[in-house]
Amino acid sequence: MTAWREFEEAEPEFARRVRTLFDAHKHKTMATLRADGSPRISGIETKFADGELTFGSMPDARKGADLRRDPRLALHSATVDPVDGEEAKWPGEAKISGRGIDTGDGFRVDVAEVVHTHLNPEATLLVVEWWTPEGGLRKVERE
């Protein structure tokens, strides 16, 4: 796991694209694990500041309780549909997975994986780029 700052230093251009997608809309989606192991999806607002990716949680919120018990999480940027005829302009979507670390006044994300899914410039291929601390930046293209 790594801090957002370390990821940003390792892959600044990729980090910029992912952050732009997360910053484009106020509301994102977060997945956590309930006590019985089943998934929970929650709306969330995130913030990038001082090299960290952070978010808050109300004191009795279930997502906060989930993370204090099992810190694994996945964040998803807001999703927008491509405009018909202008698919090449679709910015794509971003995902970040890792661990939510309780800071006392919220949570910071220790990053395990960052993904950006988008189309190639011709809008003929789906491009999936992902980064992990162990594997670095990788990419696949699919029809």
JSON list of C-alpha atoms in Angstrom, two decimals:
[
{"chain": "A", "resi": 1, "resn": "MET", "atom": "CA", "xyz": [0.00, 0.00, 0.00]},
{"chain": "A", "resi": 2, "resn": "THR", "atom": "CA", "xyz": [1.12, 3.53, -0.66]},
{"chain": "A", "resi": 3, "resn": "ALA", "atom": "CA", "xyz": [0.06, 7.10, -0.04]},
{"chain": "A", "resi": 4, "resn": "TRP", "atom": "CA", "xyz": [-1.49, 9.06, -2.92]},
{"chain": "A", "resi": 5, "resn": "ARG", "atom": "CA", "xyz": [1.62, 11.27, -2.94]},
{"chain": "A", "resi": 6, "resn": "GLU", "atom": "CA", "xyz": [3.90, 8.30, -3.65]},
{"chain": "A", "resi": 7, "resn": "PHE", "atom": "CA", "xyz": [1.67, 7.14, -6.51]},
{"chain": "A", "resi": 8, "resn": "GLU", "atom": "CA", "xyz": [1.57, 10.70, -7.87]},
{"chain": "A", "resi": 9, "resn": "GLU", "atom": "CA", "xyz": [5.37, 10.89, -7.79]},
{"chain": "A", "resi": 10, "resn": "ALA", "atom": "CA", "xyz": [5.71, 7.50, -9.51]},
{"chain": "A", "resi": 11, "resn": "GLU", "atom": "CA", "xyz": [3.18, 8.21, -12.32]},
{"chain": "A", "resi": 12, "resn": "PRO", "atom": "CA", "xyz": [2.38, 11.95, -12.43]},
{"chain": "A", "resi": 13, "resn": "GLU", "atom": "CA", "xyz": [0.52, 12.01, -15.77]},
{"chain": "A", "resi": 14, "resn": "PHE", "atom": "CA", "xyz": [-1.58, 8.95, -14.96]},
{"chain": "A", "resi": 15, "resn": "ALA", "atom": "CA", "xyz": [-2.31, 10.33, -11.46]},
{"chain": "A", "resi": 16, "resn": "ARG", "atom": "CA", "xyz": [-3.39, 13.64, -13.01]},
{"chain": "A", "resi": 17, "resn": "ARG", "atom": "CA", "xyz": [-5.90, 11.90, -15.30]},
{"chain": "A", "resi": 18, "resn": "VAL", "atom": "CA", "xyz": [-7.35, 9.83, -12.45]},
{"chain": "A", "resi": 19, "resn": "ARG", "atom": "CA", "xyz": [-7.55, 12.81, -10.11]},
{"chain": "A", "resi": 20, "resn": "THR", "atom": "CA", "xyz": [-9.26, 14.88, -12.82]},
{"chain": "A", "resi": 21, "resn": "LEU", "atom": "CA", "xyz": [-11.97, 12.22, -13.09]},
{"chain": "A", "resi": 22, "resn": "PHE", "atom": "CA", "xyz": [-12.45, 12.10, -9.32]},
{"chain": "A", "resi": 23, "resn": "ASP", "atom": "CA", "xyz": [-12.52, 15.91, -9.06]},
{"chain": "A", "resi": 24, "resn": "ALA", "atom": "CA", "xyz": [-14.96, 16.33, -11.97]},
{"chain": "A", "resi": 25, "resn": "HIS", "atom": "CA", "xyz": [-18.01, 15.51, -9.82]},
{"chain": "A", "resi": 26, "resn": "LYS", "atom": "CA", "xyz": [-18.76, 15.93, -6.13]},
{"chain": "A", "resi": 27, "resn": "HIS", "atom": "CA", "xyz": [-20.24, 12.48, -5.51]},
{"chain": "A", "resi": 28, "resn": "LYS", "atom": "CA", "xyz": [-18.39, 9.20, -5.88]},
{"chain": "A", "resi": 29, "resn": "THR", "atom": "CA", "xyz": [-19.18, 5.61, -4.88]},
{"chain": "A", "resi": 30, "resn": "MET", "atom": "CA", "xyz": [-17.36, 3.60, -2.23]},
{"chain": "A", "resi": 31, "resn": "ALA", "atom": "CA", "xyz": [-17.54, -0.13, -1.58]},
{"chain": "A", "resi": 32, "resn": "THR", "atom": "CA", "xyz": [-16.82, -1.57, 1.88]},
{"chain": "A", "resi": 33, "resn": "LEU", "atom": "CA", "xyz": [-17.43, -4.92, 3.53]},
{"chain": "A", "resi": 34, "resn": "ARG", "atom": "CA", "xyz": [-20.22, -5.48, 6.05]},
{"chain": "A", "resi": 35, "resn": "ALA", "atom": "CA", "xyz": [-19.64, -7.56, 9.20]},
{"chain": "A", "resi": 36, "resn": "ASP", "atom": "CA", "xyz": [-21.07, -10.63, 7.44]},
{"chain": "A", "resi": 37, "resn": "GLY", "atom": "CA", "xyz": [-18.68, -10.14, 4.50]},
{"chain": "A", "resi": 38, "resn": "SER", "atom": "CA", "xyz": [-21.29, -8.93, 2.03]},
{"chain": "A", "resi": 39, "resn": "PRO", "atom": "CA", "xyz": [-20.56, -5.74, 0.06]},
{"chain": "A", "resi": 40, "resn": "ARG", "atom": "CA", "xyz": [-21.91, -2.31, 0.95]},
{"chain": "A", "resi": 41, "resn": "ILE", "atom": "CA", "xyz": [-22.08, 0.55, -1.58]},
{"chain": "A", "resi": 42, "resn": "SER", "atom": "CA", "xyz": [-22.16, 4.11, -0.23]},
{"chain": "A", "resi": 43, "resn": "GLY", "atom": "CA", "xyz": [-22.10, 7.57, -1.70]},
{"chain": "A", "resi": 44, "resn": "ILE", "atom": "CA", "xyz": [-19.00, 9.52, -0.67]},
{"chain": "A", "resi": 45, "resn": "GLU", "atom": "CA", "xyz": [-17.17, 12.80, -1.23]},
{"chain": "A", "resi": 46, "resn": "THR", "atom": "CA", "xyz": [-13.38, 12.61, -1.46]},
{"chain": "A", "resi": 47, "resn": "LYS", "atom": "CA", "xyz": [-10.63, 15.19, -1.22]},
{"chain": "A", "resi": 48, "resn": "PHE", "atom": "CA", "xyz": [-7.06, 15.31, -2.48]},
{"chain": "A", "resi": 49, "resn": "ALA", "atom": "CA", "xyz": [-4.92, 17.47, -0.16]},
{"chain": "A", "resi": 50, "resn": "ASP", "atom": "CA", "xyz": [-1.31, 17.51, 1.00]},
{"chain": "A", "resi": 51, "resn": "GLY", "atom": "CA", "xyz": [-0.48, 14.38, -0.98]},
{"chain": "A", "resi": 52, "resn": "GLU", "atom": "CA", "xyz": [-3.30, 12.36, 0.56]},
{"chain": "A", "resi": 53, "resn": "LEU", "atom": "CA", "xyz": [-6.67, 11.09, -0.65]},
{"chain": "A", "resi": 54, "resn": "THR", "atom": "CA", "xyz": [-9.15, 11.55, 2.20]},
{"chain": "A", "resi": 55, "resn": "PHE", "atom": "CA", "xyz": [-12.85, 11.38, 3.01]},
{"chain": "A", "resi": 56, "resn": "GLY", "atom": "CA", "xyz": [-15.06, 11.89, 6.02]},
{"chain": "A", "resi": 57, "resn": "SER", "atom": "CA", "xyz": [-17.67, 9.75, 7.72]},
{"chain": "A", "resi": 58, "resn": "MET", "atom": "CA", "xyz": [-20.40, 10.65, 10.20]},
{"chain": "A", "resi": 59, "resn": "PRO", "atom": "CA", "xyz": [-19.67, 9.17, 13.66]},
{"chain": "A", "resi": 60, "resn": "ASP", "atom": "CA", "xyz": [-22.28, 6.39, 13.45]},
{"chain": "A", "resi": 61, "resn": "ALA", "atom": "CA", "xyz": [-22.17, 5.81, 9.68]},
{"chain": "A", "resi": 62, "resn": "ARG", "atom": "CA", "xyz": [-22.09, 2.16, 8.66]},
{"chain": "A", "resi": 63, "resn": "LYS", "atom": "CA", "xyz": [-19.31, 2.72, 6.12]},
{"chain": "A", "resi": 64, "resn": "GLY", "atom": "CA", "xyz": [-17.05, 4.07, 8.89]},
{"chain": "A", "resi": 65, "resn": "ALA", "atom": "CA", "xyz": [-17.85, 1.08, 11.10]},
{"chain": "A", "resi": 66, "resn": "ASP", "atom": "CA", "xyz": [-17.14, -1.22, 8.15]},
{"chain": "A", "resi": 67, "resn": "LEU", "atom": "CA", "xyz": [-13.71, 0.37, 7.63]},
{"chain": "A", "resi": 68, "resn": "ARG", "atom": "CA", "xyz": [-12.76, 0.30, 11.30]},
{"chain": "A", "resi": 69, "resn": "ARG", "atom": "CA", "xyz": [-13.50, -3.45, 11.31]},
{"chain": "A", "resi": 70, "resn": "ASP", "atom": "CA", "xyz": [-12.04, -4.26, 7.86]},
{"chain": "A", "resi": 71, "resn": "PRO", "atom": "CA", "xyz": [-10.26, -1.36, 6.12]},
{"chain": "A", "resi": 72, "resn": "ARG", "atom": "CA", "xyz": [-10.50, -2.71, 2.56]},
{"chain": "A", "resi": 73, "resn": "LEU", "atom": "CA", "xyz": [-12.33, -0.38, 0.17]},
{"chain": "A", "resi": 74, "resn": "ALA", "atom": "CA", "xyz": [-12.87, 0.51, -3.45]},
{"chain": "A", "resi": 75, "resn": "LEU", "atom": "CA", "xyz": [-13.68, 4.00, -4.74]},
{"chain": "A", "resi": 76, "resn": "HIS", "atom": "CA", "xyz": [-15.28, 4.74, -8.11]},
{"chain": "A", "resi": 77, "resn": "SER", "atom": "CA", "xyz": [-15.40, 8.12, -9.81]},
{"chain": "A", "resi": 78, "resn": "ALA", "atom": "CA", "xyz": [-18.71, 9.44, -11.07]},
{"chain": "A", "resi": 79, "resn": "THR", "atom": "CA", "xyz": [-19.70, 7.75, -14.31]},
{"chain": "A", "resi": 80, "resn": "VAL", "atom": "CA", "xyz": [-20.95, 9.64, -17.34]},
{"chain": "A", "resi": 81, "resn": "ASP", "atom": "CA", "xyz": [-22.09, 8.07, -20.59]},
{"chain": "A", "resi": 82, "resn": "PRO", "atom": "CA", "xyz": [-20.27, 8.83, -23.83]},
{"chain": "A", "resi": 83, "resn": "VAL", "atom": "CA", "xyz": [-22.18, 11.18, -26.13]},
{"chain": "A", "resi": 84, "resn": "ASP", "atom": "CA", "xyz": [-23.36, 9.43, -29.31]},
{"chain": "A", "resi": 85, "resn": "GLY", "atom": "CA", "xyz": [-21.09, 10.41, -32.18]},
{"chain": "A", "resi": 86, "resn": "GLU", "atom": "CA", "xyz": [-18.51, 11.92, -29.79]},
{"chain": "A", "resi": 87, "resn": "GLU", "atom": "CA", "xyz": [-17.33, 8.76, -28.06]},
{"chain": "A", "resi": 88, "resn": "ALA", "atom": "CA", "xyz": [-13.66, 9.76, -28.48]},
{"chain": "A", "resi": 89, "resn": "LYS", "atom": "CA", "xyz": [-14.28, 12.68, -26.09]},
{"chain": "A", "resi": 90, "resn": "TRP", "atom": "CA", "xyz": [-15.46, 10.38, -23.28]},
{"chain": "A", "resi": 91, "resn": "PRO", "atom": "CA", "xyz": [-13.02, 10.88, -20.37]},
{"chain": "A", "resi": 92, "resn": "GLY", "atom": "CA", "xyz": [-13.64, 7.40, -19.01]},
{"chain": "A", "resi": 93, "resn": "GLU", "atom": "CA", "xyz": [-13.91, 6.35, -15.39]},
{"chain": "A", "resi": 94, "resn": "ALA", "atom": "CA", "xyz": [-11.46, 5.83, -12.56]},
{"chain": "A", "resi": 95, "resn": "LYS", "atom": "CA", "xyz": [-11.24, 3.39, -9.67]},
{"chain": "A", "resi": 96, "resn": "ILE", "atom": "CA", "xyz": [-9.00, 3.31, -6.61]},
{"chain": "A", "resi": 97, "resn": "SER", "atom": "CA", "xyz": [-8.76, 0.39, -4.22]},
{"chain": "A", "resi": 98, "resn": "GLY", "atom": "CA", "xyz": [-6.85, 0.04, -1.00]},
{"chain": "A", "resi": 99, "resn": "ARG", "atom": "CA", "xyz": [-7.39, 0.53, 2.71]},
{"chain": "A", "resi": 100, "resn": "GLY", "atom": "CA", "xyz": [-9.23, 3.26, 4.59]},
{"chain": "A", "resi": 101, "resn": "ILE", "atom": "CA", "xyz": [-7.10, 4.34, 7.55]},
{"chain": "A", "resi": 102, "resn": "ASP", "atom": "CA", "xyz": [-8.97, 6.06, 10.40]},
{"chain": "A", "resi": 103, "resn": "THR", "atom": "CA", "xyz": [-7.31, 9.41, 11.17]},
{"chain": "A", "resi": 104, "resn": "GLY", "atom": "CA", "xyz": [-9.64, 10.36, 14.00]},
{"chain": "A", "resi": 105, "resn": "ASP", "atom": "CA", "xyz": [-11.43, 13.04, 11.99]},
{"chain": "A", "resi": 106, "resn": "GLY", "atom": "CA", "xyz": [-11.95, 11.02, 8.82]},
{"chain": "A", "resi": 107, "resn": "PHE", "atom": "CA", "xyz": [-10.08, 8.48, 6.73]},
{"chain": "A", "resi": 108, "resn": "ARG", "atom": "CA", "xyz": [-7.11, 8.53, 4.39]},
{"chain": "A", "resi": 109, "resn": "VAL", "atom": "CA", "xyz": [-6.65, 6.00, 1.61]},
{"chain": "A", "resi": 110, "resn": "ASP", "atom": "CA", "xyz": [-3.61, 3.75, 1.41]},
{"chain": "A", "resi": 111, "resn": "VAL", "atom": "CA", "xyz": [-3.59, 2.95, -2.30]},
{"chain": "A", "resi": 112, "resn": "ALA", "atom": "CA", "xyz": [-3.27, -0.64, -3.55]},
{"chain": "A", "resi": 113, "resn": "GLU", "atom": "CA", "xyz": [-4.46, -0.16, -7.15]},
{"chain": "A", "resi": 114, "resn": "VAL", "atom": "CA", "xyz": [-5.49, 2.69, -9.45]},
{"chain": "A", "resi": 115, "resn": "VAL", "atom": "CA", "xyz": [-7.42, 2.07, -12.70]},
{"chain": "A", "resi": 116, "resn": "HIS", "atom": "CA", "xyz": [-8.43, 4.35, -15.59]},
{"chain": "A", "resi": 117, "resn": "THR", "atom": "CA", "xyz": [-10.78, 2.88, -18.20]},
{"chain": "A", "resi": 118, "resn": "HIS", "atom": "CA", "xyz": [-11.29, 4.92, -21.38]},
{"chain": "A", "resi": 119, "resn": "LEU", "atom": "CA", "xyz": [-11.38, 4.70, -25.18]},
{"chain": "A", "resi": 120, "resn": "ASN", "atom": "CA", "xyz": [-8.47, 5.09, -27.57]},
{"chain": "A", "resi": 121, "resn": "PRO", "atom": "CA", "xyz": [-8.39, 8.35, -29.62]},
{"chain": "A", "resi": 122, "resn": "GLU", "atom": "CA", "xyz": [-10.28, 6.70, -32.50]},
{"chain": "A", "resi": 123, "resn": "ALA", "atom": "CA", "xyz": [-12.90, 5.33, -30.06]},
{"chain": "A", "resi": 124, "resn": "THR", "atom": "CA", "xyz": [-12.40, 1.85, -31.51]},
{"chain": "A", "resi": 125, "resn": "LEU", "atom": "CA", "xyz": [-10.79, 0.15, -28.50]},
{"chain": "A", "resi": 126, "resn": "LEU", "atom": "CA", "xyz": [-11.45, 0.05, -24.78]},
{"chain": "A", "resi": 127, "resn": "VAL", "atom": "CA", "xyz": [-8.25, 0.94, -22.92]},
{"chain": "A", "resi": 128, "resn": "VAL", "atom": "CA", "xyz": [-7.71, -0.24, -19.36]},
{"chain": "A", "resi": 129, "resn": "GLU", "atom": "CA", "xyz": [-4.68, 1.21, -17.59]},
{"chain": "A", "resi": 130, "resn": "TRP", "atom": "CA", "xyz": [-3.84, 0.22, -14.04]},
{"chain": "A", "resi": 131, "resn": "TRP", "atom": "CA", "xyz": [-1.09, 0.83, -11.52]},
{"chain": "A", "resi": 132, "resn": "THR", "atom": "CA", "xyz": [-0.01, -1.09, -8.44]},
{"chain": "A", "resi": 133, "resn": "PRO", "atom": "CA", "xyz": [2.99, -0.42, -6.18]},
{"chain": "A", "resi": 134, "resn": "GLU", "atom": "CA", "xyz": [4.43, -3.82, -7.09]},
{"chain": "A", "resi": 135, "resn": "GLY", "atom": "CA", "xyz": [3.71, -3.87, -10.83]},
{"chain": "A", "resi": 136, "resn": "GLY", "atom": "CA", "xyz": [3.85, -0.23, -11.85]},
{"chain": "A", "resi": 137, "resn": "LEU", "atom": "CA", "xyz": [1.72, 1.06, -14.73]},
{"chain": "A", "resi": 138, "resn": "ARG", "atom": "CA", "xyz": [0.28, -1.45, -17.19]},
{"chain": "A", "resi": 139, "resn": "LYS", "atom": "CA", "xyz": [-2.22, -1.28, -20.04]},
{"chain": "A", "resi": 140, "resn": "VAL", "atom": "CA", "xyz": [-4.45, -3.51, -22.16]},
{"chain": "A", "resi": 141, "resn": "GLU", "atom": "CA", "xyz": [-6.61, -2.62, -25.14]},
{"chain": "A", "resi": 142, "resn": "ARG", "atom": "CA", "xyz": [-9.72, -4.55, -26.12]},
{"chain": "A", "resi": 143, "resn": "GLU", "atom": "CA", "xyz": [-12.19, -4.39, -28.99]}
]
